[in-house]
JSON list of C-alpha atoms in Angstrom, two decimals:
[
{"chain": "A", "resi": 1, "resn": "UNK", "atom": "CA", "xyz": [39.36, -2.20, -12.74]},
{"chain": "A", "resi": 2, "resn": "UNK", "atom": "CA", "xyz": [39.96, -3.35, -9.18]},
{"chain": "A", "resi": 3, "resn": "UNK", "atom": "CA", "xyz": [37.21, -1.04, -7.90]},
{"chain": "A", "resi": 4, "resn": "UNK", "atom": "CA", "xyz": [34.79, -2.26, -10.53]},
{"chain": "A", "resi": 5, "resn": "UNK", "atom": "CA", "xyz": [35.63, -5.91, -9.87]},
{"chain": "A", "resi": 6, "resn": "UNK", "atom": "CA", "xyz": [34.99, -5.33, -6.16]},
{"chain": "A", "resi": 7, "resn": "UNK", "atom": "CA", "xyz": [31.50, -4.06, -6.97]},
{"chain": "A", "resi": 8, "resn": "UNK", "atom": "CA", "xyz": [32.21, -0.38, -6.35]},
{"chain": "A", "resi": 9, "resn": "UNK", "atom": "CA", "xyz": [30.62, 2.25, -8.58]},
{"chain": "A", "resi": 10, "resn": "UNK", "atom": "CA", "xyz": [33.03, 4.76, -10.10]},
{"chain": "A", "resi": 11, "resn": "UNK", "atom": "CA", "xyz": [31.98, 8.37, -9.57]},
{"chain": "A", "resi": 12, "resn": "UNK", "atom": "CA", "xyz": [31.97, 11.06, -12.26]},
{"chain": "A", "resi": 13, "resn": "UNK", "atom": "CA", "xyz": [35.20, 12.37, -10.73]},
{"chain": "A", "resi": 14, "resn": "UNK", "atom": "CA", "xyz": [36.83, 8.96, -11.10]},
{"chain": "A", "resi": 15, "resn": "UNK", "atom": "CA", "xyz": [35.80, 8.70, -14.75]},
{"chain": "A", "resi": 16, "resn": "UNK", "atom": "CA", "xyz": [37.09, 12.21, -15.39]},
{"chain": "A", "resi": 17, "resn": "UNK", "atom": "CA", "xyz": [40.47, 11.34, -13.89]},
{"chain": "A", "resi": 18, "resn": "UNK", "atom": "CA", "xyz": [40.68, 8.19, -16.02]},
{"chain": "A", "resi": 19, "resn": "UNK", "atom": "CA", "xyz": [39.92, 10.23, -19.16]},
{"chain": "A", "resi": 20, "resn": "UNK", "atom": "CA", "xyz": [42.72, 12.66, -18.28]},
{"chain": "A", "resi": 21, "resn": "UNK", "atom": "CA", "xyz": [45.13, 9.78, -17.70]},
{"chain": "A", "resi": 22, "resn": "UNK", "atom": "CA", "xyz": [44.24, 8.26, -21.05]},
{"chain": "A", "resi": 23, "resn": "UNK", "atom": "CA", "xyz": [44.76, 11.57, -22.85]},
{"chain": "A", "resi": 24, "resn": "UNK", "atom": "CA", "xyz": [48.08, 12.10, -21.08]},
{"chain": "A", "resi": 25, "resn": "UNK", "atom": "CA", "xyz": [49.26, 8.62, -22.02]},
{"chain": "A", "resi": 26, "resn": "UNK", "atom": "CA", "xyz": [48.42, 9.25, -25.68]},
{"chain": "A", "resi": 27, "resn": "UNK", "atom": "CA", "xyz": [50.19, 12.63, -25.63]},
{"chain": "A", "resi": 28, "resn": "UNK", "atom": "CA", "xyz": [53.31, 11.34, -23.93]},
{"chain": "A", "resi": 29, "resn": "UNK", "atom": "CA", "xyz": [53.89, 8.51, -26.34]},
{"chain": "A", "resi": 30, "resn": "UNK", "atom": "CA", "xyz": [56.01, 5.54, -25.49]},
{"chain": "A", "resi": 31, "resn": "UNK", "atom": "CA", "xyz": [52.97, 3.76, -24.00]},
{"chain": "A", "resi": 32, "resn": "UNK", "atom": "CA", "xyz": [52.04, 0.51, -25.62]},
{"chain": "A", "resi": 33, "resn": "UNK", "atom": "CA", "xyz": [49.16, 0.99, -28.06]},
{"chain": "A", "resi": 34, "resn": "UNK", "atom": "CA", "xyz": [47.46, -2.17, -26.76]},
{"chain": "A", "resi": 35, "resn": "UNK", "atom": "CA", "xyz": [47.37, -0.72, -23.25]},
{"chain": "A", "resi": 36, "resn": "UNK", "atom": "CA", "xyz": [45.94, 2.59, -24.46]},
{"chain": "A", "resi": 37, "resn": "UNK", "atom": "CA", "xyz": [43.30, 0.79, -26.53]},
{"chain": "A", "resi": 38, "resn": "UNK", "atom": "CA", "xyz": [42.38, -1.36, -23.52]},
{"chain": "A", "resi": 39, "resn": "UNK", "atom": "CA", "xyz": [42.04, 1.75, -21.34]},
{"chain": "A", "resi": 40, "resn": "UNK", "atom": "CA", "xyz": [39.89, 3.43, -23.99]},
{"chain": "A", "resi": 41, "resn": "UNK", "atom": "CA", "xyz": [37.59, 0.41, -24.24]},
{"chain": "A", "resi": 42, "resn": "UNK", "atom": "CA", "xyz": [37.38, 0.22, -20.45]},
{"chain": "A", "resi": 43, "resn": "UNK", "atom": "CA", "xyz": [36.39, 3.89, -20.24]},
{"chain": "A", "resi": 44, "resn": "UNK", "atom": "CA", "xyz": [33.73, 3.48, -22.90]},
{"chain": "A", "resi": 45, "resn": "UNK", "atom": "CA", "xyz": [32.30, 0.56, -20.96]},
{"chain": "A", "resi": 46, "resn": "UNK", "atom": "CA", "xyz": [32.23, 2.61, -17.76]},
{"chain": "A", "resi": 47, "resn": "UNK", "atom": "CA", "xyz": [30.49, 5.52, -19.45]},
{"chain": "A", "resi": 48, "resn": "UNK", "atom": "CA", "xyz": [27.96, 3.21, -21.06]},
{"chain": "A", "resi": 49, "resn": "UNK", "atom": "CA", "xyz": [27.19, 1.53, -17.73]},
{"chain": "A", "resi": 50, "resn": "UNK", "atom": "CA", "xyz": [26.94, 4.92, -16.04]},
{"chain": "A", "resi": 51, "resn": "UNK", "atom": "CA", "xyz": [24.40, 6.11, -18.61]},
{"chain": "A", "resi": 52, "resn": "UNK", "atom": "CA", "xyz": [22.40, 2.92, -18.19]},
{"chain": "A", "resi": 53, "resn": "UNK", "atom": "CA", "xyz": [22.50, 3.30, -14.41]},
{"chain": "A", "resi": 54, "resn": "UNK", "atom": "CA", "xyz": [21.33, 6.91, -14.60]},
{"chain": "A", "resi": 55, "resn": "UNK", "atom": "CA", "xyz": [18.40, 5.88, -16.80]},
{"chain": "A", "resi": 56, "resn": "UNK", "atom": "CA", "xyz": [17.48, 3.09, -14.38]},
{"chain": "A", "resi": 57, "resn": "UNK", "atom": "CA", "xyz": [17.74, 5.44, -11.39]},
{"chain": "A", "resi": 58, "resn": "UNK", "atom": "CA", "xyz": [15.56, 8.02, -13.14]},
{"chain": "A", "resi": 59, "resn": "UNK", "atom": "CA", "xyz": [12.97, 5.33, -13.79]},
{"chain": "A", "resi": 60, "resn": "UNK", "atom": "CA", "xyz": [13.11, 4.33, -10.12]},
{"chain": "A", "resi": 61, "resn": "UNK", "atom": "CA", "xyz": [12.55, 7.95, -9.02]},
{"chain": "A", "resi": 62, "resn": "UNK", "atom": "CA", "xyz": [9.50, 8.17, -11.26]},
{"chain": "A", "resi": 63, "resn": "UNK", "atom": "CA", "xyz": [8.18, 4.91, -9.78]},
{"chain": "A", "resi": 64, "resn": "UNK", "atom": "CA", "xyz": [8.64, 6.32, -6.26]},
{"chain": "A", "resi": 65, "resn": "UNK", "atom": "CA", "xyz": [6.66, 9.42, -7.21]},
{"chain": "A", "resi": 66, "resn": "UNK", "atom": "CA", "xyz": [3.78, 7.37, -8.61]},
{"chain": "A", "resi": 67, "resn": "UNK", "atom": "CA", "xyz": [4.02, 4.88, -5.70]},
{"chain": "A", "resi": 68, "resn": "UNK", "atom": "CA", "xyz": [3.65, 1.93, -8.04]},
{"chain": "A", "resi": 69, "resn": "UNK", "atom": "CA", "xyz": [5.00, -1.12, -6.11]},
{"chain": "A", "resi": 70, "resn": "UNK", "atom": "CA", "xyz": [5.38, -3.31, -9.20]},
{"chain": "A", "resi": 71, "resn": "UNK", "atom": "CA", "xyz": [7.33, -0.62, -11.06]},
{"chain": "A", "resi": 72, "resn": "UNK", "atom": "CA", "xyz": [9.43, 0.13, -7.98]},
{"chain": "A", "resi": 73, "resn": "UNK", "atom": "CA", "xyz": [10.45, -3.52, -7.67]},
{"chain": "A", "resi": 74, "resn": "UNK", "atom": "CA", "xyz": [11.19, -3.76, -11.40]},
{"chain": "A", "resi": 75, "resn": "UNK", "atom": "CA", "xyz": [13.29, -0.57, -11.36]},
{"chain": "A", "resi": 76, "resn": "UNK", "atom": "CA", "xyz": [15.17, -1.73, -8.26]},
{"chain": "A", "resi": 77, "resn": "UNK", "atom": "CA", "xyz": [16.12, -4.94, -10.03]},
{"chain": "A", "resi": 78, "resn": "UNK", "atom": "CA", "xyz": [17.43, -2.93, -12.97]},
{"chain": "A", "resi": 79, "resn": "UNK", "atom": "CA", "xyz": [19.50, -0.63, -10.76]},
{"chain": "A", "resi": 80, "resn": "UNK", "atom": "CA", "xyz": [20.83, -3.60, -8.78]},
{"chain": "A", "resi": 81, "resn": "UNK", "atom": "CA", "xyz": [21.78, -5.44, -11.99]},
{"chain": "A", "resi": 82, "resn": "UNK", "atom": "CA", "xyz": [23.90, -2.47, -13.09]},
{"chain": "A", "resi": 83, "resn": "UNK", "atom": "CA", "xyz": [26.09, -2.39, -10.01]},
{"chain": "A", "resi": 84, "resn": "UNK", "atom": "CA", "xyz": [26.52, -3.40, -6.39]},
{"chain": "A", "resi": 85, "resn": "UNK", "atom": "CA", "xyz": [24.39, -0.79, -4.63]},
{"chain": "A", "resi": 86, "resn": "UNK", "atom": "CA", "xyz": [23.35, -2.86, -1.60]},
{"chain": "A", "resi": 87, "resn": "UNK", "atom": "CA", "xyz": [25.56, -1.48, 1.13]},
{"chain": "A", "resi": 88, "resn": "UNK", "atom": "CA", "xyz": [28.54, -0.72, -1.16]},
{"chain": "A", "resi": 89, "resn": "UNK", "atom": "CA", "xyz": [30.60, 2.43, -1.13]},
{"chain": "A", "resi": 90, "resn": "UNK", "atom": "CA", "xyz": [31.80, 4.69, -3.90]},
{"chain": "A", "resi": 91, "resn": "UNK", "atom": "CA", "xyz": [35.47, 5.58, -4.21]},
{"chain": "A", "resi": 92, "resn": "UNK", "atom": "CA", "xyz": [35.68, 9.35, -4.19]},
{"chain": "A", "resi": 93, "resn": "UNK", "atom": "CA", "xyz": [38.59, 11.72, -4.70]},
{"chain": "A", "resi": 94, "resn": "UNK", "atom": "CA", "xyz": [41.55, 11.22, -2.39]},
{"chain": "A", "resi": 95, "resn": "UNK", "atom": "CA", "xyz": [40.53, 7.61, -1.75]},
{"chain": "A", "resi": 96, "resn": "UNK", "atom": "CA", "xyz": [37.76, 8.62, 0.68]},
{"chain": "A", "resi": 97, "resn": "UNK", "atom": "CA", "xyz": [34.83, 6.27, 1.15]},
{"chain": "A", "resi": 98, "resn": "UNK", "atom": "CA", "xyz": [31.30, 7.70, 0.93]},
{"chain": "A", "resi": 99, "resn": "UNK", "atom": "CA", "xyz": [27.79, 6.22, 0.50]},
{"chain": "A", "resi": 100, "resn": "UNK", "atom": "CA", "xyz": [26.91, 5.93, -3.20]},
{"chain": "A", "resi": 101, "resn": "UNK", "atom": "CA", "xyz": [23.93, 7.85, -4.49]},
{"chain": "A", "resi": 102, "resn": "UNK", "atom": "CA", "xyz": [22.42, 4.64, -5.88]},
{"chain": "A", "resi": 103, "resn": "UNK", "atom": "CA", "xyz": [22.55, 3.04, -2.43]},
{"chain": "A", "resi": 104, "resn": "UNK", "atom": "CA", "xyz": [20.66, 5.95, -0.88]},
{"chain": "A", "resi": 105, "resn": "UNK", "atom": "CA", "xyz": [18.06, 5.76, -3.64]},
{"chain": "A", "resi": 106, "resn": "UNK", "atom": "CA", "xyz": [17.70, 2.00, -3.15]},
{"chain": "A", "resi": 107, "resn": "UNK", "atom": "CA", "xyz": [17.33, 2.48, 0.62]},
{"chain": "A", "resi": 108, "resn": "UNK", "atom": "CA", "xyz": [14.53, 4.99, 0.02]},
{"chain": "A", "resi": 109, "resn": "UNK", "atom": "CA", "xyz": [12.84, 2.59, -2.41]},
{"chain": "A", "resi": 110, "resn": "UNK", "atom": "CA", "xyz": [13.12, -0.33, 0.03]},
{"chain": "A", "resi": 111, "resn": "UNK", "atom": "CA", "xyz": [11.66, 1.81, 2.82]},
{"chain": "A", "resi": 112, "resn": "UNK", "atom": "CA", "xyz": [8.73, 2.87, 0.65]},
{"chain": "A", "resi": 113, "resn": "UNK", "atom": "CA", "xyz": [8.05, -0.72, -0.37]},
{"chain": "A", "resi": 114, "resn": "UNK", "atom": "CA", "xyz": [7.95, -1.80, 3.28]},
{"chain": "A", "resi": 115, "resn": "UNK", "atom": "CA", "xyz": [5.55, 1.00, 4.11]},
{"chain": "A", "resi": 116, "resn": "UNK", "atom": "CA", "xyz": [3.34, 0.13, 1.15]},
{"chain": "A", "resi": 117, "resn": "UNK", "atom": "CA", "xyz": [3.34, -3.56, 2.09]},
{"chain": "A", "resi": 118, "resn": "UNK", "atom": "CA", "xyz": [2.45, -2.71, 5.69]},
{"chain": "A", "resi": 119, "resn": "UNK", "atom": "CA", "xyz": [-0.33, -0.45, 4.45]},
{"chain": "A", "resi": 120, "resn": "UNK", "atom": "CA", "xyz": [-1.62, -3.19, 2.14]},
{"chain": "A", "resi": 121, "resn": "UNK", "atom": "CA", "xyz": [-1.68, -5.66, 5.05]},
{"chain": "A", "resi": 122, "resn": "UNK", "atom": "CA", "xyz": [-3.59, -3.21, 7.26]},
{"chain": "A", "resi": 123, "resn": "UNK", "atom": "CA", "xyz": [-5.97, -2.43, 4.41]},
{"chain": "A", "resi": 124, "resn": "UNK", "atom": "CA", "xyz": [-6.70, -6.13, 3.86]},
{"chain": "A", "resi": 125, "resn": "UNK", "atom": "CA", "xyz": [-7.28, -6.66, 7.58]},
{"chain": "A", "resi": 126, "resn": "UNK", "atom": "CA", "xyz": [-9.72, -3.73, 7.71]},
{"chain": "A", "resi": 127, "resn": "UNK", "atom": "CA", "xyz": [-11.57, -4.89, 4.59]},
{"chain": "A", "resi": 128, "resn": "UNK", "atom": "CA", "xyz": [-11.88, -8.41, 6.01]},
{"chain": "A", "resi": 129, "resn": "UNK", "atom": "CA", "xyz": [-13.27, -7.06, 9.30]},
{"chain": "A", "resi": 130, "resn": "UNK", "atom": "CA", "xyz": [-15.62, -4.75, 7.38]},
{"chain": "A", "resi": 131, "resn": "UNK", "atom": "CA", "xyz": [-16.94, -7.65, 5.33]},
{"chain": "A", "resi": 132, "resn": "UNK", "atom": "CA", "xyz": [-17.55, -9.63, 8.53]},
{"chain": "A", "resi": 133, "resn": "UNK", "atom": "CA", "xyz": [-19.54, -6.75, 10.04]},
{"chain": "A", "resi": 134, "resn": "UNK", "atom": "CA", "xyz": [-21.58, -6.25, 6.88]},
{"chain": "A", "resi": 135, "resn": "UNK", "atom": "CA", "xyz": [-22.54, -9.93, 6.87]},
{"chain": "A", "resi": 136, "resn": "UNK", "atom": "CA", "xyz": [-23.78, -9.85, 10.48]},
{"chain": "A", "resi": 137, "resn": "UNK", "atom": "CA", "xyz": [-27.56, -10.33, 10.89]},
{"chain": "A", "resi": 138, "resn": "UNK", "atom": "CA", "xyz": [-29.66, -7.69, 12.55]},
{"chain": "A", "resi": 139, "resn": "UNK", "atom": "CA", "xyz": [-29.93, -8.19, 16.32]},
{"chain": "A", "resi": 140, "resn": "UNK", "atom": "CA", "xyz": [-33.34, -9.19, 17.72]},
{"chain": "A", "resi": 141, "resn": "UNK", "atom": "CA", "xyz": [-35.72, -6.37, 18.59]},
{"chain": "A", "resi": 142, "resn": "UNK", "atom": "CA", "xyz": [-36.79, -6.33, 22.23]},
{"chain": "A", "resi": 143, "resn": "UNK", "atom": "CA", "xyz": [-40.38, -5.56, 23.20]},
{"chain": "A", "resi": 144, "resn": "UNK", "atom": "CA", "xyz": [-41.25, -3.61, 26.32]},
{"chain": "A", "resi": 145, "resn": "UNK", "atom": "CA", "xyz": [-41.83, -6.88, 28.12]},
{"chain": "A", "resi": 146, "resn": "UNK", "atom": "CA", "xyz": [-38.19, -7.73, 27.67]},
{"chain": "A", "resi": 147, "resn": "UNK", "atom": "CA", "xyz": [-38.85, -10.63, 25.28]},
{"chain": "A", "resi": 148, "resn": "UNK", "atom": "CA", "xyz": [-37.28, -10.69, 21.82]},
{"chain": "A", "resi": 149, "resn": "UNK", "atom": "CA", "xyz": [-39.66, -10.04, 18.98]},
{"chain": "A", "resi": 150, "resn": "UNK", "atom": "CA", "xyz": [-40.83, -13.26, 17.34]},
{"chain": "A", "resi": 151, "resn": "UNK", "atom": "CA", "xyz": [-40.57, -11.50, 13.97]},
{"chain": "A", "resi": 152, "resn": "UNK", "atom": "CA", "xyz": [-36.80, -11.07, 14.40]},
{"chain": "A", "resi": 153, "resn": "UNK", "atom": "CA", "xyz": [-34.77, -13.41, 12.19]},
{"chain": "A", "resi": 154, "resn": "UNK", "atom": "CA", "xyz": [-32.24, -13.93, 15.01]},
{"chain": "A", "resi": 155, "resn": "UNK", "atom": "CA", "xyz": [-34.72, -14.18, 17.86]},
{"chain": "A", "resi": 156, "resn": "UNK", "atom": "CA", "xyz": [-34.38, -17.94, 18.01]},
{"chain": "A", "resi": 157, "resn": "UNK", "atom": "CA", "xyz": [-30.61, -17.66, 18.49]},
{"chain": "A", "resi": 158, "resn": "UNK", "atom": "CA", "xyz": [-30.98, -15.09, 21.24]},
{"chain": "A", "resi": 159, "resn": "UNK", "atom": "CA", "xyz": [-27.66, -13.42, 20.34]},
{"chain": "A", "resi": 160, "resn": "UNK", "atom": "CA", "xyz": [-27.17, -10.44, 18.07]},
{"chain": "A", "resi": 161, "resn": "UNK", "atom": "CA", "xyz": [-24.16, -8.62, 16.74]},
{"chain": "A", "resi": 162, "resn": "UNK", "atom": "CA", "xyz": [-22.56, -11.56, 14.92]},
{"chain": "A", "resi": 163, "resn": "UNK", "atom": "CA", "xyz": [-22.00, -13.81, 17.90]},
{"chain": "A", "resi": 164, "resn": "UNK", "atom": "CA", "xyz": [-20.99, -11.10, 20.36]},
{"chain": "A", "resi": 165, "resn": "UNK", "atom": "CA", "xyz": [-23.64, -12.01, 22.87]},
{"chain": "A", "resi": 166, "resn": "UNK", "atom": "CA", "xyz": [-26.04, -9.25, 21.81]},
{"chain": "A", "resi": 167, "resn": "UNK", "atom": "CA", "xyz": [-24.18, -6.67, 23.88]},
{"chain": "A", "resi": 168, "resn": "UNK", "atom": "CA", "xyz": [-23.89, -4.16, 21.03]},
{"chain": "A", "resi": 169, "resn": "UNK", "atom": "CA", "xyz": [-26.74, -1.97, 19.91]},
{"chain": "A", "resi": 170, "resn": "UNK", "atom": "CA", "xyz": [-27.55, -1.37, 16.27]},
{"chain": "A", "resi": 171, "resn": "UNK", "atom": "CA", "xyz": [-26.20, 2.16, 16.59]},
{"chain": "A", "resi": 172, "resn": "UNK", "atom": "CA", "xyz": [-22.89, 0.71, 17.80]},
{"chain": "A", "resi": 173, "resn": "UNK", "atom": "CA", "xyz": [-22.83, -1.42, 14.66]},
{"chain": "A", "resi": 174, "resn": "UNK", "atom": "CA", "xyz": [-23.40, 1.59, 12.40]},
{"chain": "A", "resi": 175, "resn": "UNK", "atom": "CA", "xyz": [-20.69, 3.62, 14.17]},
{"chain": "A", "resi": 176, "resn": "UNK", "atom": "CA", "xyz": [-18.19, 0.76, 13.96]},
{"chain": "A", "resi": 177, "resn": "UNK", "atom": "CA", "xyz": [-18.84, 0.14, 10.27]},
{"chain": "A", "resi": 178, "resn": "UNK", "atom": "CA", "xyz": [-18.56, 3.87, 9.52]},
{"chain": "A", "resi": 179, "resn": "UNK", "atom": "CA", "xyz": [-15.16, 4.02, 11.22]},
{"chain": "A", "resi": 180, "resn": "UNK", "atom": "CA", "xyz": [-14.02, 0.94, 9.28]},
{"chain": "A", "resi": 181, "resn": "UNK", "atom": "CA", "xyz": [-15.07, 2.51, 5.98]},
{"chain": "A", "resi": 182, "resn": "UNK", "atom": "CA", "xyz": [-13.17, 5.72, 6.83]},
{"chain": "A", "resi": 183, "resn": "UNK", "atom": "CA", "xyz": [-10.03, 3.76, 7.74]},
{"chain": "A", "resi": 184, "resn": "UNK", "atom": "CA", "xyz": [-10.30, 1.63, 4.59]},
{"chain": "A", "resi": 185, "resn": "UNK", "atom": "CA", "xyz": [-10.59, 4.79, 2.47]},
{"chain": "A", "resi": 186, "resn": "UNK", "atom": "CA", "xyz": [-7.53, 6.31, 4.16]},
{"chain": "A", "resi": 187, "resn": "UNK", "atom": "CA", "xyz": [-5.56, 3.11, 3.49]},
{"chain": "A", "resi": 188, "resn": "UNK", "atom": "CA", "xyz": [-6.37, 3.31, -0.22]},
{"chain": "A", "resi": 189, "resn": "UNK", "atom": "CA", "xyz": [-9.19, 0.80, -0.54]},
{"chain": "A", "resi": 190, "resn": "UNK", "atom": "CA", "xyz": [-10.88, 0.79, -3.98]},
{"chain": "A", "resi": 191, "resn": "UNK", "atom": "CA", "xyz": [-13.76, 3.24, -4.25]},
{"chain": "A", "resi": 192, "resn": "UNK", "atom": "CA", "xyz": [-16.01, 0.44, -5.54]},
{"chain": "A", "resi": 193, "resn": "UNK", "atom": "CA", "xyz": [-15.53, -1.46, -2.27]},
{"chain": "A", "resi": 194, "resn": "UNK", "atom": "CA", "xyz": [-16.42, 1.64, -0.23]},
{"chain": "A", "resi": 195, "resn": "UNK", "atom": "CA", "xyz": [-19.51, 2.31, -2.37]},
{"chain": "A", "resi": 196, "resn": "UNK", "atom": "CA", "xyz": [-20.63, -1.30, -2.01]},
{"chain": "A", "resi": 197, "resn": "UNK", "atom": "CA", "xyz": [-20.28, -1.02, 1.77]},
{"chain": "A", "resi": 198, "resn": "UNK", "atom": "CA", "xyz": [-22.32, 2.21, 1.76]},
{"chain": "A", "resi": 199, "resn": "UNK", "atom": "CA", "xyz": [-25.10, 0.45, -0.14]},
{"chain": "A", "resi": 200, "resn": "UNK", "atom": "CA", "xyz": [-25.08, -2.38, 2.41]},
{"chain": "A", "resi": 201, "resn": "UNK", "atom": "CA", "xyz": [-25.26, 0.13, 5.27]},
{"chain": "A", "resi": 202, "resn": "UNK", "atom": "CA", "xyz": [-28.18, 1.98, 3.67]},
{"chain": "A", "resi": 203, "resn": "UNK", "atom": "CA", "xyz": [-30.02, -1.30, 3.13]},
{"chain": "A", "resi": 204, "resn": "UNK", "atom": "CA", "xyz": [-29.45, -2.30, 6.75]},
{"chain": "A", "resi": 205, "resn": "UNK", "atom": "CA", "xyz": [-30.58, 1.09, 8.04]},
{"chain": "A", "resi": 206, "resn": "UNK", "atom": "CA", "xyz": [-33.75, 0.79, 6.00]},
{"chain": "A", "resi": 207, "resn": "UNK", "atom": "CA", "xyz": [-34.39, -2.74, 7.26]},
{"chain": "A", "resi": 208, "resn": "UNK", "atom": "CA", "xyz": [-33.70, -1.68, 10.84]},
{"chain": "A", "resi": 209, "resn": "UNK", "atom": "CA", "xyz": [-36.07, 1.29, 10.51]},
{"chain": "A", "resi": 210, "resn": "UNK", "atom": "CA", "xyz": [-38.85, -0.90, 9.06]},
{"chain": "A", "resi": 211, "resn": "UNK", "atom": "CA", "xyz": [-38.42, -3.47, 11.81]},
{"chain": "A", "resi": 212, "resn": "UNK", "atom": "CA", "xyz": [-38.47, -0.81, 14.51]},
{"chain": "A", "resi": 213, "resn": "UNK", "atom": "CA", "xyz": [-41.69, 0.63, 13.14]},
{"chain": "A", "resi": 214, "resn": "UNK", "atom": "CA", "xyz": [-43.26, -2.81, 12.95]},
{"chain": "A", "resi": 215, "resn": "UNK", "atom": "CA", "xyz": [-42.16, -3.55, 16.50]},
{"chain": "A", "resi": 216, "resn": "UNK", "atom": "CA", "xyz": [-43.65, -0.26, 17.73]},
{"chain": "A", "resi": 217, "resn": "UNK", "atom": "CA", "xyz": [-46.94, -1.06, 15.99]},
{"chain": "A", "resi": 218, "resn": "UNK", "atom": "CA", "xyz": [-46.96, -4.52, 17.56]},
{"chain": "A", "resi": 219, "resn": "UNK", "atom": "CA", "xyz": [-46.34, -3.08, 21.02]},
{"chain": "A", "resi": 220, "resn": "UNK", "atom": "CA", "xyz": [-49.20, -0.63, 20.53]},
{"chain": "A", "resi": 221, "resn": "UNK", "atom": "CA", "xyz": [-51.53, -3.45, 19.53]},
{"chain": "A", "resi": 222, "resn": "UNK", "atom": "CA", "xyz": [-50.52, -5.57, 22.50]},
{"chain": "A", "resi": 223, "resn": "UNK", "atom": "CA", "xyz": [-51.17, -2.67, 24.85]},
{"chain": "A", "resi": 224, "resn": "UNK", "atom": "CA", "xyz": [-54.86, -2.70, 23.94]},
{"chain": "A", "resi": 225, "resn": "UNK", "atom": "CA", "xyz": [-57.23, -4.59, 26.26]},
{"chain": "A", "resi": 226, "resn": "UNK", "atom": "CA", "xyz": [-59.44, -6.17, 23.62]},
{"chain": "A", "resi": 227, "resn": "UNK", "atom": "CA", "xyz": [-56.88, -6.72, 20.89]},
{"chain": "A", "resi": 228, "resn": "UNK", "atom": "CA", "xyz": [-57.84, -9.40, 18.40]},
{"chain": "A", "resi": 229, "resn": "UNK", "atom": "CA", "xyz": [-55.54, -12.11, 17.13]},
{"chain": "A", "resi": 230, "resn": "UNK", "atom": "CA", "xyz": [-56.09, -10.87, 13.60]},
{"chain": "A", "resi": 231, "resn": "UNK", "atom": "CA", "xyz": [-54.84, -7.39, 14.51]},
{"chain": "A", "resi": 232, "resn": "UNK", "atom": "CA", "xyz": [-51.77, -8.84, 16.23]}
]
């Protein structure tokens, strides 16, 4: 009782010893019946709690295998409610102190939750950065004269690459977005988000290709001596 009141979990060895003591007290006789009945009820309570704890721990192990954070947290609350497993110690044979199995399981669950939370934070940061890159306008195309193309939607601003001073090329943008999509996939981003990003990249590649062709045609027209305004 003292061990239980102190929050310590009784091991299977402890319960076995208590059962033997109860049986010996019954066989010896001379022990008050009220005391034997109290010991019997106490043992039944211990065994019931032990069964409940084993079920809760089994559920927690399954949650760790499936890596379901909500189920892990729920199972941890159940295990914690059935005994003091946060840094406690089990009383083993000979009075020795040893880390309880539940505490080791809870430590593993806490560690996995931290890793999953860190991964979720990194994933959200990558997805936010990816969305920012996908929303960037195409940089202005530069003609051979060094002047931005008037047909470019960002020519008036004079800065491409989402406010980065136009220092990045379009190929740099594609490479950066591709790396972000790979990292997001590795961090467990939803496949729908990755597919949506791929569609955006394909659309941008197509737009960039069309603009490049139009710019090349414009440069060819401007290189002619007697080019007409209509042709330009």
